[in-house]
Structures are given as structure tokens and as C-alpha cells.
PDB file of C-alpha atoms and ligand atoms in Angstrom:
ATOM      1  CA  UNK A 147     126.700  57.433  12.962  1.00  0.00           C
ATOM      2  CA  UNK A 148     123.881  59.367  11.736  1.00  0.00           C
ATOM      3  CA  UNK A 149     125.475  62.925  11.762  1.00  0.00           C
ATOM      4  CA  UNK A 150     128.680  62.233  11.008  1.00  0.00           C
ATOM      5  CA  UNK A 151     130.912  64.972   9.483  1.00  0.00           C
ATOM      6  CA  UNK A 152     127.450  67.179   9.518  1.00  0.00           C
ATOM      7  CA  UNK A 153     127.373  70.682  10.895  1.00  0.00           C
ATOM      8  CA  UNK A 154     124.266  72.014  13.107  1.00  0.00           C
ATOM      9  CA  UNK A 155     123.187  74.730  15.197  1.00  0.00           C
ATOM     10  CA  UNK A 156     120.802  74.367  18.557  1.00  0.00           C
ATOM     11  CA  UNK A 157     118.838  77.678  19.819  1.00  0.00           C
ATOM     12  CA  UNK A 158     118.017  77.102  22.967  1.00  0.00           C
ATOM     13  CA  UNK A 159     120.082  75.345  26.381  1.00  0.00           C
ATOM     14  CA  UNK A 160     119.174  76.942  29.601  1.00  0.00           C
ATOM     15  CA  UNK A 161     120.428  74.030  31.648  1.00  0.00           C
ATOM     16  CA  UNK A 162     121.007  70.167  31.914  1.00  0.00           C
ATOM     17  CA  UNK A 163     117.099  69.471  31.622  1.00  0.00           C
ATOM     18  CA  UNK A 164     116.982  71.433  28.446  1.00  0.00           C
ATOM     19  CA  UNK A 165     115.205  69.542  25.295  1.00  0.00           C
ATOM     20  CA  UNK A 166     118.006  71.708  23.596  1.00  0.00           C
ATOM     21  CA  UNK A 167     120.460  70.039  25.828  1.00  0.00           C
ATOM     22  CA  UNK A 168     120.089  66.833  25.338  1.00  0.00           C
ATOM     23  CA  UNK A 169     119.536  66.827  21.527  1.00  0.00           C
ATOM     24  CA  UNK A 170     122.771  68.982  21.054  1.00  0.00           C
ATOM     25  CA  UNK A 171     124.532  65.950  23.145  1.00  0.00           C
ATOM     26  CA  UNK A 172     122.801  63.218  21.024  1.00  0.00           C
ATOM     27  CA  UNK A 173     123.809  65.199  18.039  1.00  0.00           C
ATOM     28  CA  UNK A 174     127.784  65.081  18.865  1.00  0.00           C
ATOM     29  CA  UNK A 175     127.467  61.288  19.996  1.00  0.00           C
ATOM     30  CA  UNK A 176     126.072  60.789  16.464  1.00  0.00           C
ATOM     31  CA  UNK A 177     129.494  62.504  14.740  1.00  0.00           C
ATOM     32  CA  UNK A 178     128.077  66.289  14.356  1.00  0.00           C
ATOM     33  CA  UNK A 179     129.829  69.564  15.045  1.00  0.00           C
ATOM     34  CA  UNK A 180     127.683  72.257  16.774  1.00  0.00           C
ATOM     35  CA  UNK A 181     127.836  76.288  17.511  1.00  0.00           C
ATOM     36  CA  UNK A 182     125.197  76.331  20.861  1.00  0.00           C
ATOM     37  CA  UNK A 183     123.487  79.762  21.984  1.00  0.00           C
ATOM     38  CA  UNK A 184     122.420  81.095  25.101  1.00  0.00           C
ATOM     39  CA  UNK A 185     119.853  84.119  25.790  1.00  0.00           C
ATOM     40  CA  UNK A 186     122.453  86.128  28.127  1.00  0.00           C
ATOM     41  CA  UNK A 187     125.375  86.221  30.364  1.00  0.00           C
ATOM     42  CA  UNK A 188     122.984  84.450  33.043  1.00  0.00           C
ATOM     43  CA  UNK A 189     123.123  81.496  31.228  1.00  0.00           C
ATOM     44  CA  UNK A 190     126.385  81.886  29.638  1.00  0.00           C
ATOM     45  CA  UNK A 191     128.189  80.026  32.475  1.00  0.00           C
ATOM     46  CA  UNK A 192     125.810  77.140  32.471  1.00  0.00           C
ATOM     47  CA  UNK A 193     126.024  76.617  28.567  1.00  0.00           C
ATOM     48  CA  UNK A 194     129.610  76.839  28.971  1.00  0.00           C
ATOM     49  CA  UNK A 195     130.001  74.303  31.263  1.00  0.00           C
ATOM     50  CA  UNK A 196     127.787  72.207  30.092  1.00  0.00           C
ATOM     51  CA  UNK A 197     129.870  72.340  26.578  1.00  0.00           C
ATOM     52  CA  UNK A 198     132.719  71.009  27.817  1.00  0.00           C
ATOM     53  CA  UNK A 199     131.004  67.633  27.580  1.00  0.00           C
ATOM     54  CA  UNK A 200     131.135  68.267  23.789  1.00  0.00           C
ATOM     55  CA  UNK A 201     133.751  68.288  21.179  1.00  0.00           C
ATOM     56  CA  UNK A 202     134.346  72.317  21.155  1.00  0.00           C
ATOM     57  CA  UNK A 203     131.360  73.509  20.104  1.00  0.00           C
ATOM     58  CA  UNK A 204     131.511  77.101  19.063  1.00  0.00           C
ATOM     59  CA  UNK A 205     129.388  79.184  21.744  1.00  0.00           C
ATOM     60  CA  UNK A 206     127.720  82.236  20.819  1.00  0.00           C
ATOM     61  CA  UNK A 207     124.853  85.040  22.413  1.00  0.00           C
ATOM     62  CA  UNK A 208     121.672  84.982  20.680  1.00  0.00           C
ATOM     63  CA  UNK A 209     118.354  87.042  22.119  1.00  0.00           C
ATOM     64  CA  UNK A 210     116.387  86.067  19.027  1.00  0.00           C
ATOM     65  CA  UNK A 211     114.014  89.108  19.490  1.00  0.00           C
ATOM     66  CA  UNK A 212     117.587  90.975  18.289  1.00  0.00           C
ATOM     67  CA  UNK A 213     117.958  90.817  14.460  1.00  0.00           C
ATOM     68  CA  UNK A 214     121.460  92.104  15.334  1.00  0.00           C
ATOM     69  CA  UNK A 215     122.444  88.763  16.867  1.00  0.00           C
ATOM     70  CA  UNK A 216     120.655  86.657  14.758  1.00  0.00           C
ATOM     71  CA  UNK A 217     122.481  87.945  11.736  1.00  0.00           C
ATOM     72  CA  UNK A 218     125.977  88.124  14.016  1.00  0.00           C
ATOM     73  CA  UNK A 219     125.303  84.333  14.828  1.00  0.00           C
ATOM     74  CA  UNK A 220     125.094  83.043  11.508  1.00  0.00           C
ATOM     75  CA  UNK A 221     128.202  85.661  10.329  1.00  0.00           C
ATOM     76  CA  UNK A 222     130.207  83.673  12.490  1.00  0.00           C
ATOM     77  CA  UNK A 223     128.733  80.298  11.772  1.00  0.00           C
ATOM     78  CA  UNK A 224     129.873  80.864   8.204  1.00  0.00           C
ATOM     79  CA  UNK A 225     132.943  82.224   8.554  1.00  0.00           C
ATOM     80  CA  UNK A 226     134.074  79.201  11.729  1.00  0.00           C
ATOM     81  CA  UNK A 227     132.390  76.287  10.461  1.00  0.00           C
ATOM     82  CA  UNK A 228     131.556  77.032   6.451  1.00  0.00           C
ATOM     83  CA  UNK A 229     127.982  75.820   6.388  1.00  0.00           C
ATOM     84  CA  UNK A 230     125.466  74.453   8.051  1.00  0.00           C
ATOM     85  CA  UNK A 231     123.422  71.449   7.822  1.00  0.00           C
ATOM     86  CA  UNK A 232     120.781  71.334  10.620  1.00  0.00           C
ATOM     87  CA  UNK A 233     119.320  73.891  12.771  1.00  0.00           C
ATOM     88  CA  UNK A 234     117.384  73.432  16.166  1.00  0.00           C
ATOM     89  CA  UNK A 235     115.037  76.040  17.346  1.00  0.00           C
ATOM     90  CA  UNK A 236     114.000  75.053  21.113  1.00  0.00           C
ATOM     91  CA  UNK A 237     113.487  78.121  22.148  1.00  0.00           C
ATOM     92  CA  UNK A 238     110.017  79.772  23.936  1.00  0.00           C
ATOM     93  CA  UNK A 239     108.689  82.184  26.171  1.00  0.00           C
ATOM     94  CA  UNK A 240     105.756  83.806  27.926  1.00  0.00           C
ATOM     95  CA  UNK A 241     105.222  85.827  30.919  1.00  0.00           C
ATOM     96  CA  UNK A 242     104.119  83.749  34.034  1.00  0.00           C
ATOM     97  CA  UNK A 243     100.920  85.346  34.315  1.00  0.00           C
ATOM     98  CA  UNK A 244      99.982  84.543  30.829  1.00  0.00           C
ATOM     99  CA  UNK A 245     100.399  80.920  31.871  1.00  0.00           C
ATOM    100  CA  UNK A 246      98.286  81.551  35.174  1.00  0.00           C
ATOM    101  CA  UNK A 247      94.602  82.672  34.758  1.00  0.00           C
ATOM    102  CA  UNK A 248      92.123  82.712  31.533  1.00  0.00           C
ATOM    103  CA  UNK A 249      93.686  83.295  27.997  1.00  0.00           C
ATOM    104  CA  UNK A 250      90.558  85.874  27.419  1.00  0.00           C
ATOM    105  CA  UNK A 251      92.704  88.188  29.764  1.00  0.00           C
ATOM    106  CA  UNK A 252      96.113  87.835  27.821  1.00  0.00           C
ATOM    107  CA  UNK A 253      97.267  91.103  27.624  1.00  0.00           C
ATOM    108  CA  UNK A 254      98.178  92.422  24.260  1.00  0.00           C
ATOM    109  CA  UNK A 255     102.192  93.125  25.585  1.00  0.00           C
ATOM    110  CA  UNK A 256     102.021  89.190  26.820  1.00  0.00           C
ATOM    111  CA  UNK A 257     100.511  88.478  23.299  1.00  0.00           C
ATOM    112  CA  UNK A 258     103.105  89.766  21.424  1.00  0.00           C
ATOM    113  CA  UNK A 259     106.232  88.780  23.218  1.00  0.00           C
ATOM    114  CA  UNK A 260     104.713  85.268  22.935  1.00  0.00           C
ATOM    115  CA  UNK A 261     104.660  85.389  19.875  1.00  0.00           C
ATOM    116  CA  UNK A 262     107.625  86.884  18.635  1.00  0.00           C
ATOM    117  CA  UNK A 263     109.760  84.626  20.961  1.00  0.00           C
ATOM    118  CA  UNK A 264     108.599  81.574  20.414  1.00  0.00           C
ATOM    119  CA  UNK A 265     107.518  81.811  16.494  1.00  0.00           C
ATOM    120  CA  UNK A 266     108.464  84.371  14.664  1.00  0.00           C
ATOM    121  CA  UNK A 267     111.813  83.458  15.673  1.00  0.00           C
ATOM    122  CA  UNK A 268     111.708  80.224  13.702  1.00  0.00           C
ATOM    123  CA  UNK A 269     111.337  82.203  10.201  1.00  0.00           C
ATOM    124  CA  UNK A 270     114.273  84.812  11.736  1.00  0.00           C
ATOM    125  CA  UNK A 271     116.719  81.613  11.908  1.00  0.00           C
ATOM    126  CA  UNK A 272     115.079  80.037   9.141  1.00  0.00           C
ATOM    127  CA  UNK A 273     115.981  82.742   7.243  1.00  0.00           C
ATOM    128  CA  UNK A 274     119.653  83.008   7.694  1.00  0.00           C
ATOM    129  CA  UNK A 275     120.215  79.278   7.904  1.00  0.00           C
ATOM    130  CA  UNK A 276     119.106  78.379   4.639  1.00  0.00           C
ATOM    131  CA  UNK A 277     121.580  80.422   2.721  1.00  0.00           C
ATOM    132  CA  UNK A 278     124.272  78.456   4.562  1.00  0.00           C
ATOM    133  CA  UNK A 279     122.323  75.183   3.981  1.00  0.00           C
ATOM    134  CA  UNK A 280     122.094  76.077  -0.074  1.00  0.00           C
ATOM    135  CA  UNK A 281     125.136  73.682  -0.588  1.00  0.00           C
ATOM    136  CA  UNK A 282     123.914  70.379   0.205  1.00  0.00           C
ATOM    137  CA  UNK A 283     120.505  71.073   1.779  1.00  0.00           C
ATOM    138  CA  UNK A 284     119.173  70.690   4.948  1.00  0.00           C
ATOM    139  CA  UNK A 285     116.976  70.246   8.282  1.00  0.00           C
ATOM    140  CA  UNK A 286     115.129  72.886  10.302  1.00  0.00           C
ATOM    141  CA  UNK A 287     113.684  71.410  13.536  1.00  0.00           C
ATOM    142  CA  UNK A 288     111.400  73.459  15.495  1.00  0.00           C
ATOM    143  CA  UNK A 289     110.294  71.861  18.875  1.00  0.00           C
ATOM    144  CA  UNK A 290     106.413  72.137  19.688  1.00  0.00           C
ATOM    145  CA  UNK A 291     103.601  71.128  21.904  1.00  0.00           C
ATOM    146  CA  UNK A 292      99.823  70.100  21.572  1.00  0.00           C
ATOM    147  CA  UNK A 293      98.685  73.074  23.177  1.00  0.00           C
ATOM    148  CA  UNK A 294      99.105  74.902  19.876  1.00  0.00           C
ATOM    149  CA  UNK A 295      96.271  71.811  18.449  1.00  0.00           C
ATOM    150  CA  UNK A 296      94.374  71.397  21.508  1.00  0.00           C
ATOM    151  CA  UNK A 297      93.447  72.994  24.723  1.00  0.00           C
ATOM    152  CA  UNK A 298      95.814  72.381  27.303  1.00  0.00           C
ATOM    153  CA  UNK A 299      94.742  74.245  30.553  1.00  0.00           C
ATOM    154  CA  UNK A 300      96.949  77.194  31.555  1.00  0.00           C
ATOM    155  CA  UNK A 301      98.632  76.990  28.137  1.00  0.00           C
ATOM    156  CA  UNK A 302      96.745  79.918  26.858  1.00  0.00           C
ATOM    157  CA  UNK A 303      99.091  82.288  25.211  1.00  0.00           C
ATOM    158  CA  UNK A 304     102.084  79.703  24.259  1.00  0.00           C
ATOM    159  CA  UNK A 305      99.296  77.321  22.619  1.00  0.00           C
ATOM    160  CA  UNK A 306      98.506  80.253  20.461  1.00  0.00           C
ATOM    161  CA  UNK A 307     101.975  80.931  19.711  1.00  0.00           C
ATOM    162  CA  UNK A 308     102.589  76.915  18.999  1.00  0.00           C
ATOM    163  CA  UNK A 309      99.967  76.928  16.643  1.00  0.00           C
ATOM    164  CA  UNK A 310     101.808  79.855  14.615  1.00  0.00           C
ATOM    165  CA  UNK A 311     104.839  78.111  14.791  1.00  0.00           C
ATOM    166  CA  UNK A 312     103.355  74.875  13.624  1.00  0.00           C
ATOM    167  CA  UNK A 313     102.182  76.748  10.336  1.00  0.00           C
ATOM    168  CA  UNK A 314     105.302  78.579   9.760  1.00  0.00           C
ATOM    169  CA  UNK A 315     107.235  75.329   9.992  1.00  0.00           C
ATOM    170  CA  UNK A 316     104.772  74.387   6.708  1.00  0.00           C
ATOM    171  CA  UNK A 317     105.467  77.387   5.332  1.00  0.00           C
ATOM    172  CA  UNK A 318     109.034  77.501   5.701  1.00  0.00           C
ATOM    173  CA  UNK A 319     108.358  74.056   4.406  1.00  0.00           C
ATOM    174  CA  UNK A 320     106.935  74.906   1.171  1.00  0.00           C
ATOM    175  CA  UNK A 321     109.530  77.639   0.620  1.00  0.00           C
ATOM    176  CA  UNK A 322     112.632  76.084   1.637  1.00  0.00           C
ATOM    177  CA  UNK A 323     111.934  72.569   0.019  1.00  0.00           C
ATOM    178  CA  UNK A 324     112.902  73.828  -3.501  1.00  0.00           C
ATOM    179  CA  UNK A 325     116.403  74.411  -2.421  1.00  0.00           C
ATOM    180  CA  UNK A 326     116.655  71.066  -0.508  1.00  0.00           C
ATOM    181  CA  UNK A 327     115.871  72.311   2.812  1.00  0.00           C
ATOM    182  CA  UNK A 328     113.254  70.407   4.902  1.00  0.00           C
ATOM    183  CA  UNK A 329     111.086  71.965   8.365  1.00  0.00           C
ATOM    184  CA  UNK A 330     109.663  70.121  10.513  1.00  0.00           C
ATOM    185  CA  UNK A 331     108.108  70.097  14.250  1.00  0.00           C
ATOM    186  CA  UNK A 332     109.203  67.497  16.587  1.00  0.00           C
ATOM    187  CA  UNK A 333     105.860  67.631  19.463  1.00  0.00           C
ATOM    188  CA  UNK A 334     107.247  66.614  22.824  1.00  0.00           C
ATOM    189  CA  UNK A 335     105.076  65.381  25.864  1.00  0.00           C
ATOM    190  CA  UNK A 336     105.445  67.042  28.856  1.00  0.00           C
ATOM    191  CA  UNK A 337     108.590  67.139  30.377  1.00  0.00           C
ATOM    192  CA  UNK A 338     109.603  69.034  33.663  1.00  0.00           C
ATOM    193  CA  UNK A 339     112.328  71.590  32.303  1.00  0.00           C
ATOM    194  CA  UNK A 340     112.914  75.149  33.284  1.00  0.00           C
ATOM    195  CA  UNK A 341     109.609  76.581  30.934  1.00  0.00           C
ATOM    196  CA  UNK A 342     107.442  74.237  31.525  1.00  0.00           C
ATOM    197  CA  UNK A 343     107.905  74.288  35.584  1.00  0.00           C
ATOM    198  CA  UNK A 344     106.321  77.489  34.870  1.00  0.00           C
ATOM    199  CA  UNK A 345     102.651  76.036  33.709  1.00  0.00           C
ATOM    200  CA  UNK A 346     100.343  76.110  36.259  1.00  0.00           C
ATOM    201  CA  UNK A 347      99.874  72.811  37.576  1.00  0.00           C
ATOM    202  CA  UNK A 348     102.220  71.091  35.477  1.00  0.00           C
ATOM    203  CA  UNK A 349     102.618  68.201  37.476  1.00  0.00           C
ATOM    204  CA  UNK A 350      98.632  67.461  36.767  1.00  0.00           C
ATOM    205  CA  UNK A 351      99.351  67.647  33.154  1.00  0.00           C
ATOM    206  CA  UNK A 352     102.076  64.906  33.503  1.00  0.00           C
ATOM    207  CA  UNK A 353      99.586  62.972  35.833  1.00  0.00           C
ATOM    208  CA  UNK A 354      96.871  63.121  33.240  1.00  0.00           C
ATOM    209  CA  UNK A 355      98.963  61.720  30.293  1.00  0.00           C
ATOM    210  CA  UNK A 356     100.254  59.052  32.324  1.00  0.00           C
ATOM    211  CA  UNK A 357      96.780  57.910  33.205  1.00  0.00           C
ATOM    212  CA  UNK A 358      95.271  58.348  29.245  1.00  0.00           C
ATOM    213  CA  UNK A 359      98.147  57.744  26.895  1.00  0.00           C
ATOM    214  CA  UNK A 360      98.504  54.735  24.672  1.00  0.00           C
ATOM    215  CA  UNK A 361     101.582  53.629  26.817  1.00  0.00           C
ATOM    216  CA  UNK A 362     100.398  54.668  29.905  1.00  0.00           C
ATOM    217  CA  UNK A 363     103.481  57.102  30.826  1.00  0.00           C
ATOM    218  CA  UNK A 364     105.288  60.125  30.536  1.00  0.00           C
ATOM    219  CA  UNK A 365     108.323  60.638  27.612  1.00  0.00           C
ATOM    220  CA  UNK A 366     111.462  61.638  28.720  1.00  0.00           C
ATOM    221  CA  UNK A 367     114.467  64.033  27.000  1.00  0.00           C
ATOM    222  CA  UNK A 368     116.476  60.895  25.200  1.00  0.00           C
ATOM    223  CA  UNK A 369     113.266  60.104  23.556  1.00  0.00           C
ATOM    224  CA  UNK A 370     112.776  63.446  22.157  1.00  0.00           C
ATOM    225  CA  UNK A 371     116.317  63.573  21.618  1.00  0.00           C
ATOM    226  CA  UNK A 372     116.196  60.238  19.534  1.00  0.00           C
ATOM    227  CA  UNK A 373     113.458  61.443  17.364  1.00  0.00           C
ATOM    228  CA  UNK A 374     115.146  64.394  16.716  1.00  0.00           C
ATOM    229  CA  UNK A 375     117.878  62.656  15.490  1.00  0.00           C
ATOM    230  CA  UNK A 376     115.515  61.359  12.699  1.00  0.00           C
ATOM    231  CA  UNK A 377     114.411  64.673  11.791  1.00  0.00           C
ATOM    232  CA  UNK A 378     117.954  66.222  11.585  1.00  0.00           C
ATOM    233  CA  UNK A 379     119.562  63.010   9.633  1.00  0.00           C
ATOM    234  CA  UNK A 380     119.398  61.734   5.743  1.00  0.00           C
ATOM    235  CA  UNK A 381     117.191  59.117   7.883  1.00  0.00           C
ATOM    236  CA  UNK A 382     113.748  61.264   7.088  1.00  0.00           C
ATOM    237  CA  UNK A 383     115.206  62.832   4.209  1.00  0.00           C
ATOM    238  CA  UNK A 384     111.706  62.358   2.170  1.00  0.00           C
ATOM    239  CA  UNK A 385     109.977  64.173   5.261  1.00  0.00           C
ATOM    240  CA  UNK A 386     109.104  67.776   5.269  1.00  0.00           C
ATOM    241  CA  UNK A 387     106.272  70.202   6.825  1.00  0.00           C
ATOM    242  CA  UNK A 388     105.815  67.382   9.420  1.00  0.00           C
ATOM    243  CA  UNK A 389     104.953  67.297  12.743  1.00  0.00           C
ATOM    244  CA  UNK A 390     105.967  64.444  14.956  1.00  0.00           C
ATOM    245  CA  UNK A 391     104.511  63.799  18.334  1.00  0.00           C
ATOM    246  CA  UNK A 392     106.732  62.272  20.811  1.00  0.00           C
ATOM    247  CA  UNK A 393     104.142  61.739  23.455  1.00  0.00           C
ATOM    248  CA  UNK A 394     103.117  58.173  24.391  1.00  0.00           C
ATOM    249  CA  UNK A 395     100.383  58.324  21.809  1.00  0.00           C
ATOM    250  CA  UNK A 396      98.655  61.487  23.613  1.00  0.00           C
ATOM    251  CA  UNK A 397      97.498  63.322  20.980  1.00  0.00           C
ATOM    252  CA  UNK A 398      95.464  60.308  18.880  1.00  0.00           C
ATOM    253  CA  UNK A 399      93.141  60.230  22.227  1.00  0.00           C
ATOM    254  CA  UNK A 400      89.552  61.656  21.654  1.00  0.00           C
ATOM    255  CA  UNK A 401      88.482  60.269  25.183  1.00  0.00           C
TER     256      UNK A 401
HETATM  257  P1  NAP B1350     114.032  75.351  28.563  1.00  0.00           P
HETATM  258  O1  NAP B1350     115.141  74.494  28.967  1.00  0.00           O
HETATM  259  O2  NAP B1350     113.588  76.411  29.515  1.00  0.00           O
HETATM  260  O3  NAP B1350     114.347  75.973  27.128  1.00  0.00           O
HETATM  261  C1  NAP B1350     113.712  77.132  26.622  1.00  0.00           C
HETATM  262  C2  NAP B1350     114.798  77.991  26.074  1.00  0.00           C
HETATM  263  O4  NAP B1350     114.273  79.150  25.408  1.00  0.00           O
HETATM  264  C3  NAP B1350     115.738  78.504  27.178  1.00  0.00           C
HETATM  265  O5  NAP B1350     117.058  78.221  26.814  1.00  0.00           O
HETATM  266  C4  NAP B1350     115.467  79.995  27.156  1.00  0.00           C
HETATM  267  O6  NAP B1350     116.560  80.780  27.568  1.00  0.00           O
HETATM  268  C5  NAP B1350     115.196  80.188  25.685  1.00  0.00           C
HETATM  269  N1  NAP B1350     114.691  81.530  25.420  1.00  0.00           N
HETATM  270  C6  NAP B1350     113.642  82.189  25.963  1.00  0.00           C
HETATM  271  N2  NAP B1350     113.565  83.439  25.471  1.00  0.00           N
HETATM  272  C7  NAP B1350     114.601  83.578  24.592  1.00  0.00           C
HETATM  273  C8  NAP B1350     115.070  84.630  23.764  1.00  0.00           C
HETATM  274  N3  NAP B1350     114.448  85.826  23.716  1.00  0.00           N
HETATM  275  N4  NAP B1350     116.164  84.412  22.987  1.00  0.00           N
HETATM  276  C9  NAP B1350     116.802  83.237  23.008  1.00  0.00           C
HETATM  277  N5  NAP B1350     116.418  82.199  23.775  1.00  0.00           N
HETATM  278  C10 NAP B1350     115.324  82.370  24.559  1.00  0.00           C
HETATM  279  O7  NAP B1350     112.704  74.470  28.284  1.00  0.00           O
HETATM  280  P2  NAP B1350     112.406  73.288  27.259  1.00  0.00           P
HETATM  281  O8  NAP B1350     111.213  72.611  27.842  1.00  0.00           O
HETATM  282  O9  NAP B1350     113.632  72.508  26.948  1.00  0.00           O
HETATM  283  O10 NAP B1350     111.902  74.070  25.962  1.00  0.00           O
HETATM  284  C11 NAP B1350     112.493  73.916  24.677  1.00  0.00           C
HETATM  285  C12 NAP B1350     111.406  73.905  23.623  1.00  0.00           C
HETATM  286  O11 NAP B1350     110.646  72.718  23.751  1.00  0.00           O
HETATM  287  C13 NAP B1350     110.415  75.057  23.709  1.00  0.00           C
HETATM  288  O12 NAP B1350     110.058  75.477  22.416  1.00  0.00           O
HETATM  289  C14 NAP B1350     109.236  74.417  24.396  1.00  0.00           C
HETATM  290  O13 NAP B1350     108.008  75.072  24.150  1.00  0.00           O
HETATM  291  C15 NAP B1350     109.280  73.051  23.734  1.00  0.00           C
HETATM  292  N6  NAP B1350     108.496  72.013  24.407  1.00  0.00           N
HETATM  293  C16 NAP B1350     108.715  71.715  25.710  1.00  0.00           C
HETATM  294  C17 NAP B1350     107.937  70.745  26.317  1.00  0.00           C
HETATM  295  C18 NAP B1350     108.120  70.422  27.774  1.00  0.00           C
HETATM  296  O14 NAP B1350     107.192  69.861  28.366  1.00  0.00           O
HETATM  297  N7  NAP B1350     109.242  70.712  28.380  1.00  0.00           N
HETATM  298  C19 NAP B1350     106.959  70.064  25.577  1.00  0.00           C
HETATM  299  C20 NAP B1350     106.783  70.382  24.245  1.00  0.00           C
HETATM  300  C21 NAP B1350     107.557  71.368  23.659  1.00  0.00           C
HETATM  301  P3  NAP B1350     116.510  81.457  29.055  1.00  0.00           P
HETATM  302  O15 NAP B1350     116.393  80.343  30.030  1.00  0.00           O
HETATM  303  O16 NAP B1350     117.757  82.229  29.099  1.00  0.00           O
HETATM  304  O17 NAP B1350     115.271  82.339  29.062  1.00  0.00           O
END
């Protein structure tokens, strides 16, 4: 088993279809012990449920634009589990109608709550996770997209916010790898989950990588969840400030 007896955390299940989801489940099949979060009480019931697939994870609130919880959450990680070995930041957001017309009209608000949600977030939990990782170092895994490299249509604000995540990963890289802790960015393909469902014609984007990838088809969550796996286990253990792209070979394509 390729976590077994290690301890992780995963930021971000909203439901079933969740990348979150499904790498927290591939985690506990592979002999790891997990806290999950959830964004509010909305979700609270789904995550919940949802757990009870797992063996007991401990379950806690996290907004991570709230220093507050961030700092509560990894209190109680300490104190319940001891330590930590891997961390999983899934987590993103931008208003709708950021995601709708031009990115020249992004509005500074929409800007910034991209942003701070889905980046600067990863140095927040990066931050208290490594002092828990100290004892026997560790793996951050951010989860990213291509529209932080490239232009995706109707990306707009979240491809500039990938593209400062993808540079604080090599930061935190470069920091962190002294003390034994590695970073790195897993890129999925497109997969129909809660956020995405709220890019503007989506379902082209998945049509268009079907037709142009090296394999000729869309990735799925176990695939992603599978390479995760790698990034989180002593299996990439000489692999840091990487990103990995889990997309049928999309991203090599020049035409
Ligand atoms: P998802 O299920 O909707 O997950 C996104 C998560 O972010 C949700 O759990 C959401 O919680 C959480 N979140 C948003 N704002 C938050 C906040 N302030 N504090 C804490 N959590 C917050 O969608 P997903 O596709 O699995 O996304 C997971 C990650 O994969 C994201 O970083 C996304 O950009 C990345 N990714 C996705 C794809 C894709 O095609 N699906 C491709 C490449 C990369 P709420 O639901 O409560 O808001």
C-alpha cells in the first residue's frame, strides 16, 4: 500500500464528483488516515456522508479566506492525529460572471477573490502544514489547470489565478525542500464537477480535447486520483516544484 500508516489532509470535497473526493478515497484504500474539510454547513452534510465510506476521518470547517480556521484546522490536526504527512489543496473559486464574458472586464472585487481563494490559499496551508510535516517530511499537492499556461476560453480570471498558484507551488518548493517537504501541481483535464459546470461552455472544452489529445479522450477522477497518489507517496520522493498534467497529452499540442 502506498500510504500506509501515513497521515494527510484534503481541502476541498463539495460532493461525490469532487477531484478532492476521489483522491481522499484513493488515499484511505492505499492505508492513509485523513482529517477532510468543507467550506460551510451547506456542505457539511454531504462531506459527512460521504465520510462514512472512510475509516473515521476527522471532519473539520475550513473557509480558507479565514486565517482563524486555517490555524484552528491544523490546532486540531496536531493535537488528534500528531502530524501530518501529505496535504491536498483542491480548492477554487470565482464568481460566475468572471467565467462568462472577456477577462479585460474582470472586475477588481472578482480579481481578488480569485485570487485569494484559489492561490493564496495554498501558501496559507502550506504554511501551517509544514511545521507538522518537520518530523519526517512531506507532500503538498495543489491541483491545477492549463488555463493558468494557456488560454482556455471563458477561463479568464481562474487562469490568472492558476498561473499564481503554479509559481507559488515552486516557491513553496524552494522553501519547503530544505526541511524535506516537497510541492507540487497535479494538472487535471477537464472534468465535469461542481466548478467547472460553471465555465461557459464546458462541454465544448471536453469536446475539443477529445478531438486533439494524444489519446483522443477525456480523463476521468480515478486517473487524477492515481497520479495523485504518486505525488503524495515515497513513490516521487525525488520530485518537487513539479507540475504534472493528467490530460490525455493536451497540453504538448501546438496544433
Ligand atoms: P469542486 O468539487 O467544486 O471542488 C472545489 C472545492 O473548492 C469545493 O469543495 C468548494 O467548496 C471549495 N471552495 C471554494 N471556495 C472555498 C473557500 N473559500 N474555502 C474552502 N473551500 C472552498 O470542483 P473540482 O473540479 O473537484 O475542483 C478541485 C480543484 O481541481 C480546483 O482547484 C480546480 O480548479 C481543480 N481542477 C479542476 C478541473 C476540472 O475540470 N474539474 C481541472 C483542473 C483542475 P464549496 O462547494 O463549498 O464552494
Amino acid at each position: 500500500m502506498l500510504l500506509n500508516g501515513k497521515k494527510g489532509i484534503v481541502f476541498g470535497i463539495a460532493n461525490k464528483r469532487s477531484l478532492a473526493w476521489v483522491i481522499a478515497r484513493r488515499a484511505v484504500e492505499e492505508g492513509a488516515t485523513l482529517a477532510l474539510t468543507y467550506q460551510g454547513e451547506r456542505i457539511e452534510e454531504n462531506v459527512r456522508e460521504l465520510a462514512e465510506s472512510l475509516n473515521d476521518p476527522l471532519i473539520l470547517p475550513c473557509d480558507v479566506t479565514k486565517n482563524d480556521e486555517i490555524e484552528t484546522v491544523f490546532a486540531e490536526v496536531k493535537e488528534k492525529m500528531g502530524g501530518l504527512d501529505f496535504a491536498v489543496h483542491a480548492v477554487a473559486f470565482a464568481r460566475r460572471e468572471e467565467l462568462d464574458g472577456e477577462f479585460v472586464n474582470t472586475s477588481r472585487e472578482g480579481y481578488l477573490i480569485a485570487q485569494e481563494v484559489s492561490a493564496y490559499s495554498l501558501t496559507a496551508i502550506a504554511k501551517y502544514a509544514a511545521p507538522l510535516m518537520e518530523a519526517s517530511g512531506g507532500s503538498i499537492l495543489a491541483l491545477t489547470y492549463l488555463g493558468g499556461e494557456r488560454v482556455i476560453p471563458h477561463y479568464n480570471v481562474m487562469g490568472v489565478a492558476k498561473a499564481a498558484l503554479d509559481m507559488s507551488v515552486r516557491y513553496l518548493a524552494a522553501d519547503l525542500g530544505p526541511r524535506g517537504i516537497r510541492v507540487n501541481a497535479l494538472s487535471a483535464g477537464p472534468i465535469k464537477t461542481l466548478s467547472s459546470a460553471g465555465i461557459k461552455g464546458f462541454s465544448k472544452i471536453l469536446e475539443h480535447m477529445r478531438e486533439r489529445a494524444p489519446l483522443r479522450r477525456n480523463v476521468d477522477q480515478a486517473e487524477v486520483a492515481d497520479a495523485a497518489l504518486f505525488l503524495l507517496s515515497n513513490m516521487s520522493r525525488g520530485v518537487t516544484g513539479e507540475t504534472l498534467h493528467v490530460d490525455s497529452g493536451y497540453h504538448i499540442m501546438g496544433m
